[in-house]
Tab-separated table of C-alpha atoms in Angstrom:
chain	number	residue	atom	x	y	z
A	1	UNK	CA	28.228	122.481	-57.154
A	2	UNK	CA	27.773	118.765	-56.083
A	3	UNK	CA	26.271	118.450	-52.673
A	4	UNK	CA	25.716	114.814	-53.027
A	5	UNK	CA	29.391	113.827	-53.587
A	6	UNK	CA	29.188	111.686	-49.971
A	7	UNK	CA	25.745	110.160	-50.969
A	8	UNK	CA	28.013	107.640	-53.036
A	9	UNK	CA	30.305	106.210	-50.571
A	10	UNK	CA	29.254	102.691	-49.583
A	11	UNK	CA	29.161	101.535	-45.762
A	12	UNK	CA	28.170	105.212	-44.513
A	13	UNK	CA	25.491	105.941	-42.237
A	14	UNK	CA	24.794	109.271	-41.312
A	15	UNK	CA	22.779	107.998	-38.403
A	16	UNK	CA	24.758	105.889	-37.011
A	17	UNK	CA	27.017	107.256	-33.785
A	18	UNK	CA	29.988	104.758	-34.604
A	19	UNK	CA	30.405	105.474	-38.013
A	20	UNK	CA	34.428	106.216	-38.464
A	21	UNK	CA	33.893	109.286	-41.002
A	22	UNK	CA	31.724	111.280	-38.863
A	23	UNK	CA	33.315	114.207	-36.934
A	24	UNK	CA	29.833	115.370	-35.203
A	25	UNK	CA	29.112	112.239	-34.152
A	26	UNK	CA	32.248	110.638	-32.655
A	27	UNK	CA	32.771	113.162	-29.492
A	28	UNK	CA	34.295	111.846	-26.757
A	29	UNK	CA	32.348	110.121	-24.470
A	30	UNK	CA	34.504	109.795	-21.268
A	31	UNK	CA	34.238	111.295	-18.324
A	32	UNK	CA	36.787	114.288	-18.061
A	33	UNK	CA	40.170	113.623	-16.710
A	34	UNK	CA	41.752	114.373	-13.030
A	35	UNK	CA	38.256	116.148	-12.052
A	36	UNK	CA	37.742	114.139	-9.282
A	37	UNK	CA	39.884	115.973	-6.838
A	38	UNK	CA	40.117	118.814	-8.166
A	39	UNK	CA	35.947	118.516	-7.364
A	40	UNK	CA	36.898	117.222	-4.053
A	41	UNK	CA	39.426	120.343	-3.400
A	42	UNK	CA	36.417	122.612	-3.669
A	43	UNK	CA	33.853	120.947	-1.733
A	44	UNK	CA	36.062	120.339	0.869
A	45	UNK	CA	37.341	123.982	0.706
A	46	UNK	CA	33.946	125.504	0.511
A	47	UNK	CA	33.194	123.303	3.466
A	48	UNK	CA	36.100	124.533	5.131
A	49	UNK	CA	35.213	127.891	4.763
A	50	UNK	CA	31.369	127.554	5.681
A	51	UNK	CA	32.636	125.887	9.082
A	52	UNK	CA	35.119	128.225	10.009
A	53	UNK	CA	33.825	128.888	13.523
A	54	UNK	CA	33.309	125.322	14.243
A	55	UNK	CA	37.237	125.061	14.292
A	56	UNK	CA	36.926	121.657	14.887
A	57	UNK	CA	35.588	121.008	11.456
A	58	UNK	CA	36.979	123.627	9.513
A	59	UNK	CA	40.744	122.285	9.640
A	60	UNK	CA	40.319	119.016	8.645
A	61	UNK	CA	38.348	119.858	5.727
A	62	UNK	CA	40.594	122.392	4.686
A	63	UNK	CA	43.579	120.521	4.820
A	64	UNK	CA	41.919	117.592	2.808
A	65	UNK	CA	41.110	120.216	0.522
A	66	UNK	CA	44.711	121.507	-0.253
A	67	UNK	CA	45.666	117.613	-0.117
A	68	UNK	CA	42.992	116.980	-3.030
A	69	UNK	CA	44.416	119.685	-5.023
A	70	UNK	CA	48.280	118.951	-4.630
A	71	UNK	CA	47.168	115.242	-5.682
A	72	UNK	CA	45.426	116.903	-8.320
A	73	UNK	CA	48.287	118.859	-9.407
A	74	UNK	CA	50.266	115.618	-9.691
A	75	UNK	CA	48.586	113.660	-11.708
A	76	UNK	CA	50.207	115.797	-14.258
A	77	UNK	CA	47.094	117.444	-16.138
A	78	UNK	CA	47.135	121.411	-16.414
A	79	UNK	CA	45.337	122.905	-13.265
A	80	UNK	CA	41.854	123.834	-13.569
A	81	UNK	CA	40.032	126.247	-12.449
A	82	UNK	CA	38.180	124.182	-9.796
A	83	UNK	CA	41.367	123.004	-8.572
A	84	UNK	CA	42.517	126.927	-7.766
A	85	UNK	CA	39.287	127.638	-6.166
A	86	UNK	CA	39.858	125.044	-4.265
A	87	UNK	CA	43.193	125.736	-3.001
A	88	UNK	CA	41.804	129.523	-2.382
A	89	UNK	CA	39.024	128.169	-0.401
A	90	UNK	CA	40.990	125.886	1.576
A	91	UNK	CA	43.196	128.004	2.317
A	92	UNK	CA	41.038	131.127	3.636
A	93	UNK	CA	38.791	128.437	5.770
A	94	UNK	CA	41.947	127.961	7.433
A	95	UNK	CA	43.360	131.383	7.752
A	96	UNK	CA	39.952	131.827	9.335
A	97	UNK	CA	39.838	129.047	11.664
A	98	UNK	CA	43.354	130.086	12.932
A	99	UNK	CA	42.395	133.613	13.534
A	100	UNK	CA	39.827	132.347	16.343
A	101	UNK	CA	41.843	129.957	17.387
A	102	UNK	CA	44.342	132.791	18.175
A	103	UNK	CA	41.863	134.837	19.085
A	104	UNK	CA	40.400	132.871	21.332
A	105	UNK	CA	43.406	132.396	23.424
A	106	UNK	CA	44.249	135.799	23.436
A	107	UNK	CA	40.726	137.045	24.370
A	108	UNK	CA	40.216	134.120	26.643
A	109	UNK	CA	42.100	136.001	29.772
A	110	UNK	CA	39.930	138.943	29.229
A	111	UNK	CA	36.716	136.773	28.943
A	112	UNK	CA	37.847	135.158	32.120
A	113	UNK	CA	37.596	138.497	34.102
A	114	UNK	CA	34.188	139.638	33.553
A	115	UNK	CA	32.006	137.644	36.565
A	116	UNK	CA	29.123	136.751	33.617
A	117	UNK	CA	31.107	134.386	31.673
A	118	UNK	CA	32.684	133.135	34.265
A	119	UNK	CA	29.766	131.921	36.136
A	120	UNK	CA	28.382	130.524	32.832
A	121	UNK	CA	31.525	129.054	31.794
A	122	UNK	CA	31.781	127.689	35.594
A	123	UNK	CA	27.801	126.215	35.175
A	124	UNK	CA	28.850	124.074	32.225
A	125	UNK	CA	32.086	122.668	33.092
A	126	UNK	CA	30.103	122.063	36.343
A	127	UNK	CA	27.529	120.270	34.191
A	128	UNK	CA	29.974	118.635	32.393
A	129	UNK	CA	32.742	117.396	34.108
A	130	UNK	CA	31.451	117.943	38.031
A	131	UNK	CA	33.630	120.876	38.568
A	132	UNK	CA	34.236	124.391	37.912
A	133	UNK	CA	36.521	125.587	35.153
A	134	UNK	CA	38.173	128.031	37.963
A	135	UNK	CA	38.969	125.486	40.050
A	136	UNK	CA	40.164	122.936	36.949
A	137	UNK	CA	42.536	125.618	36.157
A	138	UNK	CA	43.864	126.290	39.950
A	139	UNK	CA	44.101	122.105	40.471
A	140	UNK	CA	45.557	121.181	37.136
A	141	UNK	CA	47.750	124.128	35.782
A	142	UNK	CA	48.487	126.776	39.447
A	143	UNK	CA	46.511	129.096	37.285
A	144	UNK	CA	43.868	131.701	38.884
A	145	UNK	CA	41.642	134.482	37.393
A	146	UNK	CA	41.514	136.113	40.879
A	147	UNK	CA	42.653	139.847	41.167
């Protein structure tokens, strides 16, 4: 067998990363396409998730998240798996945030009732707006906690 049969060609270079006849050494070099928000869908969704209980954070970044991955999705390339773990993240940081948001407004009358968190929820809006959240609610909405 001949195992110099190449060694004749003339212009070849073995070495040399541009040559036209070498398969090992002409691999794409570009970056890989639609990553970017299909990258951006997770991060935003893992964000989204890890700031759940900061509702004010959490659904923002989760609906940037599923609006990363739906732009994703249209740019036509096959989904990737970043792009579904983004959509699953996004979409379980919001599930959570609006849990406690429902929560919270369910719980809240109960909260309101126990004389502990009232008087510390009557300190801060006291400390914050100069008056207490008892008599914000009677003023602005006829509302009272009062038996």
């Amino acid at each position: 067998m001949d195992y110099n049969h190449n060694d004749n060609r003339e212009g070849w270079d073995k070495w040399n990363s541009n040559a036209s006849n070498s398969s090992y050494y002409n691999q794409p070099v570009h970056r890989p396409y639609g990553q970017t928000f299909s990258i951006a869908s997770a991060v935003c969704g893992l964000l989204s998730l890890m700031t759940c209980c900061t509702i004010v954070l959490s659904l923002p970044l989760g609906a940037l998240g599923l609006l990363f991955a739906v732009l994703a999705y249209r740019k036509g390339r096959k989904t990737s798996n970043i792009c579904v773990t983004g959509i699953t993240l996004s979409c379980i940081g919001l599930a959570a945030a609006a849990a406690l948001i429902v929560y919270s407004f369910v719980m809240l009358p109960a909260l309101m009732r126990n004389d502990v968190f009232r008087r510390q929820i009557n300190a801060v809006s006291q400390q914050m707006y100069g008056m207490d959240f008892d008599a914000f609610l009677e003023e602005y909405y006829g509302y009272s906690f009062e038996d």
